[in-house]
CSV table of C-alpha atoms and ligand atoms in Angstrom, one decimal:
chain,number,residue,atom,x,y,z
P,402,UNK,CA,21.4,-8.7,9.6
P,403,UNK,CA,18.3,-10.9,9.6
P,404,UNK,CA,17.1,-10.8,13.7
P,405,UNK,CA,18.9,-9.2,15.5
P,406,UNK,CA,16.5,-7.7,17.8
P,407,UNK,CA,16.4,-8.3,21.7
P,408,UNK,CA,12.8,-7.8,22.9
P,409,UNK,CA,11.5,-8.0,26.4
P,410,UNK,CA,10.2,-11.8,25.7
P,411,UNK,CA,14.0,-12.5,24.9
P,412,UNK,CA,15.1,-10.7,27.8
P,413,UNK,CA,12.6,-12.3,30.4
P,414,UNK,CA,13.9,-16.0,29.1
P,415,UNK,CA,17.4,-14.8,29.5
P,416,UNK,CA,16.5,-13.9,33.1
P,417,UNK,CA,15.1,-17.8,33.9
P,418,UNK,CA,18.1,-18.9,31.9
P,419,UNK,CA,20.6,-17.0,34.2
P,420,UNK,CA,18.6,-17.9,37.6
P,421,UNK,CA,18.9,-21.4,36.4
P,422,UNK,CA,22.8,-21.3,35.8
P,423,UNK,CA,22.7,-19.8,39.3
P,424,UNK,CA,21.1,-23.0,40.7
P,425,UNK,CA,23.3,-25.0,38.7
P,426,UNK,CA,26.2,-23.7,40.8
P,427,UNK,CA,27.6,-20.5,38.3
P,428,UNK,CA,28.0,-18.2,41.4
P,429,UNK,CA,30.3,-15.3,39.6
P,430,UNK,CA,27.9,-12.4,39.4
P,431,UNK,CA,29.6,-10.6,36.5
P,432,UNK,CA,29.4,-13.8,34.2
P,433,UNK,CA,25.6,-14.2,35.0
P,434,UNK,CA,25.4,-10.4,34.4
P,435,UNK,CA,27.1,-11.2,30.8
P,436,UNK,CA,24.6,-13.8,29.8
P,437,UNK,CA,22.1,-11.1,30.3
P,438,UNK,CA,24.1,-8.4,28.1
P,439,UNK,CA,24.5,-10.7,24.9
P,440,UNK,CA,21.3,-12.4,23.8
P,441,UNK,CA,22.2,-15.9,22.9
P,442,UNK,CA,19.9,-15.8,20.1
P,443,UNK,CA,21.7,-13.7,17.7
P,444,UNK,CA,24.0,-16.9,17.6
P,445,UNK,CA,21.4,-18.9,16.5
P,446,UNK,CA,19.4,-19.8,13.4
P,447,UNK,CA,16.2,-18.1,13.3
P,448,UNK,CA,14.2,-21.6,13.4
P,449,UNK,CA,15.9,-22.0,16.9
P,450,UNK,CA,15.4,-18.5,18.3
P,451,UNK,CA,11.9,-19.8,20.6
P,452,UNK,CA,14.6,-22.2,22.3
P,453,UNK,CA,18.3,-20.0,22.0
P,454,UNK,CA,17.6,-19.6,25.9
P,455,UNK,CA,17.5,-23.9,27.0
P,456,UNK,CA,20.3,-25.2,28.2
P,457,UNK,CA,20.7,-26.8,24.8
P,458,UNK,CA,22.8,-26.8,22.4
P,459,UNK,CA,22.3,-26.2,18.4
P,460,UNK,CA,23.5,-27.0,15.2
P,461,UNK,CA,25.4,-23.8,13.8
P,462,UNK,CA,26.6,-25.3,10.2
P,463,UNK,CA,29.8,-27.0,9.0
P,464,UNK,CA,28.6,-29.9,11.4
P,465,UNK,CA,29.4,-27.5,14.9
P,466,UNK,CA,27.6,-27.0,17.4
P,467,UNK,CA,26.9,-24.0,19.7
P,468,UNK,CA,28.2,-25.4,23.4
P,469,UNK,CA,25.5,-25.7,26.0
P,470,UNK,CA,25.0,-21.9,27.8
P,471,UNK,CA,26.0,-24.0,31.2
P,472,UNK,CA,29.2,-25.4,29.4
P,473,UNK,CA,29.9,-22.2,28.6
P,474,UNK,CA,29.4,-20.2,31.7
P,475,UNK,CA,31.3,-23.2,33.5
P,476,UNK,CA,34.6,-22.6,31.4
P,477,UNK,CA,34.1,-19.4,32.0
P,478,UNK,CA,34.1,-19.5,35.4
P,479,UNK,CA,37.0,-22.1,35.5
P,480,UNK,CA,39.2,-19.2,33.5
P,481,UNK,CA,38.9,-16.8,35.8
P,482,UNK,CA,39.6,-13.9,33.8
P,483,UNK,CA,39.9,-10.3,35.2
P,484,UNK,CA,39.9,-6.8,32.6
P,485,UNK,CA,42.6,-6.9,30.4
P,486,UNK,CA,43.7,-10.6,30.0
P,487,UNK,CA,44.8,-11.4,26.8
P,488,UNK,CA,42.8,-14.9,26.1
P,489,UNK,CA,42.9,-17.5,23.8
P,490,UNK,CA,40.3,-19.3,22.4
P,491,UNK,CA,40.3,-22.7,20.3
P,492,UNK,CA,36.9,-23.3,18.2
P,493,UNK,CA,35.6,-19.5,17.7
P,494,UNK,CA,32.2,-21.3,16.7
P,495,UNK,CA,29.3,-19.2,16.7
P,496,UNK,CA,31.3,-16.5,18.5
P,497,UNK,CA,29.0,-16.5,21.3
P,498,UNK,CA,32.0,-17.8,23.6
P,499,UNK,CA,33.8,-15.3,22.1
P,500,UNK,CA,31.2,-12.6,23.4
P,501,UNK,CA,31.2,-12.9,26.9
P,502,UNK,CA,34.5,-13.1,27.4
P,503,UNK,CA,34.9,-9.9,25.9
P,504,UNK,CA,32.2,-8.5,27.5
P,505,UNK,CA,33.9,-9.3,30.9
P,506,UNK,CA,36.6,-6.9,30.0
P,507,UNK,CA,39.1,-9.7,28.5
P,508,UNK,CA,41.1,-9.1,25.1
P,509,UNK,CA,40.3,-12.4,22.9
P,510,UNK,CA,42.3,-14.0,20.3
P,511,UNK,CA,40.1,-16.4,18.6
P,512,UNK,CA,40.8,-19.4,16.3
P,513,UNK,CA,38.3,-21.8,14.2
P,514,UNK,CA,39.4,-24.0,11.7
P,515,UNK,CA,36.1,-23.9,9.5
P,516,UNK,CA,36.2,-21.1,7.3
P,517,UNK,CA,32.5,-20.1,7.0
P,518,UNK,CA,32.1,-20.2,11.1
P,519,UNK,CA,34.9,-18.0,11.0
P,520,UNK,CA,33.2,-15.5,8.5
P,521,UNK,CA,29.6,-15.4,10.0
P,522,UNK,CA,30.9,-15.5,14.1
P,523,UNK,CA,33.5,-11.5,12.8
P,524,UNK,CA,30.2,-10.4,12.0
P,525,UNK,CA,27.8,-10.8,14.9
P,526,UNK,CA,31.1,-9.6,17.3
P,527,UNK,CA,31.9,-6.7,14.7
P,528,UNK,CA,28.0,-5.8,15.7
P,529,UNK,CA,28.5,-5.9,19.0
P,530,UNK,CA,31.6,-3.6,18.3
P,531,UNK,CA,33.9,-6.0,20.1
P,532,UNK,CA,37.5,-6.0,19.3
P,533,UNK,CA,38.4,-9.4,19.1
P,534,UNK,CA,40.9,-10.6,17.0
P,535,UNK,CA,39.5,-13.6,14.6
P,536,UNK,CA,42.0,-16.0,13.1
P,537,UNK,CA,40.5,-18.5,10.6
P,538,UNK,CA,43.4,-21.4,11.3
P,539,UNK,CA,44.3,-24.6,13.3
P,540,UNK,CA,43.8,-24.1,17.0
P,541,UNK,CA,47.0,-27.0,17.3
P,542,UNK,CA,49.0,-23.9,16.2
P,543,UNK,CA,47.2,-21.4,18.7
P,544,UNK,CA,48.5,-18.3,17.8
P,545,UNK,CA,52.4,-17.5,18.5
P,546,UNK,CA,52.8,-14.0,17.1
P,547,UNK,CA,50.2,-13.0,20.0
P,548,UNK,CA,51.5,-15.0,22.4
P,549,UNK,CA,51.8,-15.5,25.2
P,550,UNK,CA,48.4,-15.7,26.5
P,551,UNK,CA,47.2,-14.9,30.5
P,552,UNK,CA,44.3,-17.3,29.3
P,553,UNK,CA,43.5,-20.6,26.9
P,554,UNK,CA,39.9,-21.4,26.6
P,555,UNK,CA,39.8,-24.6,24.1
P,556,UNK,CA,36.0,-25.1,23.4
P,557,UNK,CA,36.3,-28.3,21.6
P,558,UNK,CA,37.3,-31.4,22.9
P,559,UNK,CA,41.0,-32.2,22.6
P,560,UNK,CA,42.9,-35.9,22.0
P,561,UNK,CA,45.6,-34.5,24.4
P,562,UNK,CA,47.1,-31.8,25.8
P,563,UNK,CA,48.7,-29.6,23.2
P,564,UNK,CA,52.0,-29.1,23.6
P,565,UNK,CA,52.3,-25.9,21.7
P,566,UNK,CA,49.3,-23.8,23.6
P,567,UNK,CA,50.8,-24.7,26.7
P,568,UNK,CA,54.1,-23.0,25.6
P,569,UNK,CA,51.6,-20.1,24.8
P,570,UNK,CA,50.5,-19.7,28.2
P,571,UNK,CA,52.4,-17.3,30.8
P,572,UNK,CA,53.7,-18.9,33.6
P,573,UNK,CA,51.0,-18.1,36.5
P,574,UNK,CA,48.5,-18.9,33.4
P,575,UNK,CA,45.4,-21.2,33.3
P,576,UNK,CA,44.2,-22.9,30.6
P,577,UNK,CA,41.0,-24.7,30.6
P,578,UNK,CA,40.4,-27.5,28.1
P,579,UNK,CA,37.6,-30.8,27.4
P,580,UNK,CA,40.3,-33.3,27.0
P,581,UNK,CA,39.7,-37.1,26.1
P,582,UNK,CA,39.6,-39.1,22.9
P,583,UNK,CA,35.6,-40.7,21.9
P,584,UNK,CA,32.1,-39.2,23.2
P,585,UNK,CA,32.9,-37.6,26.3
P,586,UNK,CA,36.2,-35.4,27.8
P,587,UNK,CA,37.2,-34.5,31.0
P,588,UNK,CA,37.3,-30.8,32.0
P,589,UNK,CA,41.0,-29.9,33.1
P,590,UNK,CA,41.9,-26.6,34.2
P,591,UNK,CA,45.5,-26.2,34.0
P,592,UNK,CA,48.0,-24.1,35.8
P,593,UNK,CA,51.8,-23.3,34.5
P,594,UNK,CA,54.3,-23.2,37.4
P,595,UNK,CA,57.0,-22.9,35.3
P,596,UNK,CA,58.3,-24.0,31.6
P,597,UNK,CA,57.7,-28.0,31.8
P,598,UNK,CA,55.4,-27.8,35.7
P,599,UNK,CA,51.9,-27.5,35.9
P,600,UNK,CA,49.2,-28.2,38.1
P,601,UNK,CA,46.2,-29.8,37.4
P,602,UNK,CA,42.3,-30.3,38.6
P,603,UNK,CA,39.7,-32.5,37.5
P,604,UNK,CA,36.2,-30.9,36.9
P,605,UNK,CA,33.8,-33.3,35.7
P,606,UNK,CA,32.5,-34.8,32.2
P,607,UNK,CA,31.4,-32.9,29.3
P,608,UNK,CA,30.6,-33.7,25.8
P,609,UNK,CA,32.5,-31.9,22.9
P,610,UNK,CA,32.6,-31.9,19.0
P,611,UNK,CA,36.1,-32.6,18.7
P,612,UNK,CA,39.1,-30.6,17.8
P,613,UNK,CA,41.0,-31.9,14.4
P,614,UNK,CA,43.7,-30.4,12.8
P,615,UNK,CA,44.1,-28.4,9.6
P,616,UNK,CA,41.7,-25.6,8.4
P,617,UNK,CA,38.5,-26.7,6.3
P,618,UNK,CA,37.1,-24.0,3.6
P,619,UNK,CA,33.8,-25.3,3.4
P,620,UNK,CA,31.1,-23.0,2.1
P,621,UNK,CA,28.2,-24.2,4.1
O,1422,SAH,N1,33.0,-21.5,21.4
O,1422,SAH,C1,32.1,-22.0,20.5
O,1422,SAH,C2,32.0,-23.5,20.5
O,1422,SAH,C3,31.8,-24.1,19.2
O,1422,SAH,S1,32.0,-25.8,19.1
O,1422,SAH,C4,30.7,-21.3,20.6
O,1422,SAH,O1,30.5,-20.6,21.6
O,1422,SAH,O2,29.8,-21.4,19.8
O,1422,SAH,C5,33.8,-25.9,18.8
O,1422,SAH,C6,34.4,-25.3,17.6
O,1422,SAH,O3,35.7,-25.7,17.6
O,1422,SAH,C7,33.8,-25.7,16.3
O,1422,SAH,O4,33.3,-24.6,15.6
O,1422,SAH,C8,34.9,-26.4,15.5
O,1422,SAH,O5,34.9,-26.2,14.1
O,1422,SAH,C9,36.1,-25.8,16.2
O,1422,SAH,N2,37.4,-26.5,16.1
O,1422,SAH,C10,37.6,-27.9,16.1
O,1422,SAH,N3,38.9,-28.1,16.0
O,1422,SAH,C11,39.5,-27.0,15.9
O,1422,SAH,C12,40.9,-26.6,15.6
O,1422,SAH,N4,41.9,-27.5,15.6
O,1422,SAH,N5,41.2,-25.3,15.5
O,1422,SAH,C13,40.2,-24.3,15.6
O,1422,SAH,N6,38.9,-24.6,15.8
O,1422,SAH,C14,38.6,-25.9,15.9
């Protein structure tokens, strides 16, 4: 593959990238150590590598986006995953996501609806020799034959609460999900009681592409 090479200009940015997450209130050491173990830039097109360590966030084909590396770390943090969770993520993107969480020791299940993000996101985690399992399919369906799930990332912003995820989730389970209709979603991280009881926080305003159903094969 085209530039995947991590030099020690790459690294030194990721270092000012994680010190700023840090100020920005990511306090969990082993997610801040993960930012620096997958370089954000093999995510990226090359003509965005001199900026794949801003907090911005890039095109990455089929009209997606890459989320913002605080958005991400955020979520992350809100999941609170320890080794060996199985986790579910909506909107497999570029994969990057998809990378940290295995990198902190988590088992991901991944869904995206656009077939070519699905395609190009197995092969940067096949590089990184991550065993995620990829689904190209409609997150609305999350994934039952794996379920149920310790953890539900959804990484793009969702109408409502989907009922069927939140039967995927164990009881004791947290799923963290952008929901709200328009421009901007609010960040809910969900707890399952039991079957039908959850709890529920609040965690500020974020901005999503958003998540529609059905799969799209498109090329580009
Ligand atoms: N986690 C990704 C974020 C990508 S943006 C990353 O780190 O790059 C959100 C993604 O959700 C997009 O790729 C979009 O195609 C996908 N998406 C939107 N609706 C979806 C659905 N119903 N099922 C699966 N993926 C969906």
């Amino acid at each position: 593959m085209k530039h995947l090479i991590d030099t020690y200009k790459h690294k030194g940015k990721r270092k000012i990238l994680i010190s700023e997450l840090a100020e920005m209130g990511i306090s969990n050491q082993q997610i801040l150590e993960a930012f620096y173990a997958i370089p954000r830039h093999y995510f990226l097109d090359l003509v965005f590598e001199d900026q794949a360590y801003s907090n911005m966030a890039f095109q990455i084909g089929a009209g997606q986006t890459i989320s913002h590396p605080f958005t991400v770390a955020f979520q992350t943090e809100l999941l609170d995953v320890k080794k060996g969770d199985k986790v579910l993520e909506i909107g497999t993107g570029s994969g990057f996501q998809t990378c940290i969480l295995c990198q902190l020791g988590t088992k991901v299940f991944s869904v995206e609806r656009h077939l070519s993000l699905h395609q190009k996101s197995k092969k940067i985690i096949e590089f990184f020799n991550f065993n995620a399992k990829l689904f190209f399919g409609d997150g609305y369906q999350g994934s039952p034959s794996y379920a149920p799930f310790d953890r539900i990332l959804v990484t793009c912003g969702a109408p409502e609460i989907p009922n069927e995820l939140l039967k995927q989730l164990k009881v004791g389970g947290i799923m963290v999900i952008p929901v709200g209709e328009g421009a901007e979603q609010k960040m809910l991280k969900i707890v399952k009681i039991n079957d039908g009881e959850v709890s529920l926080k609040e965690y500020g305003t974020f901005k999503f592409v958003p998540m529609l159903e059905h799969k799209v094969n498109s090329q580009k």
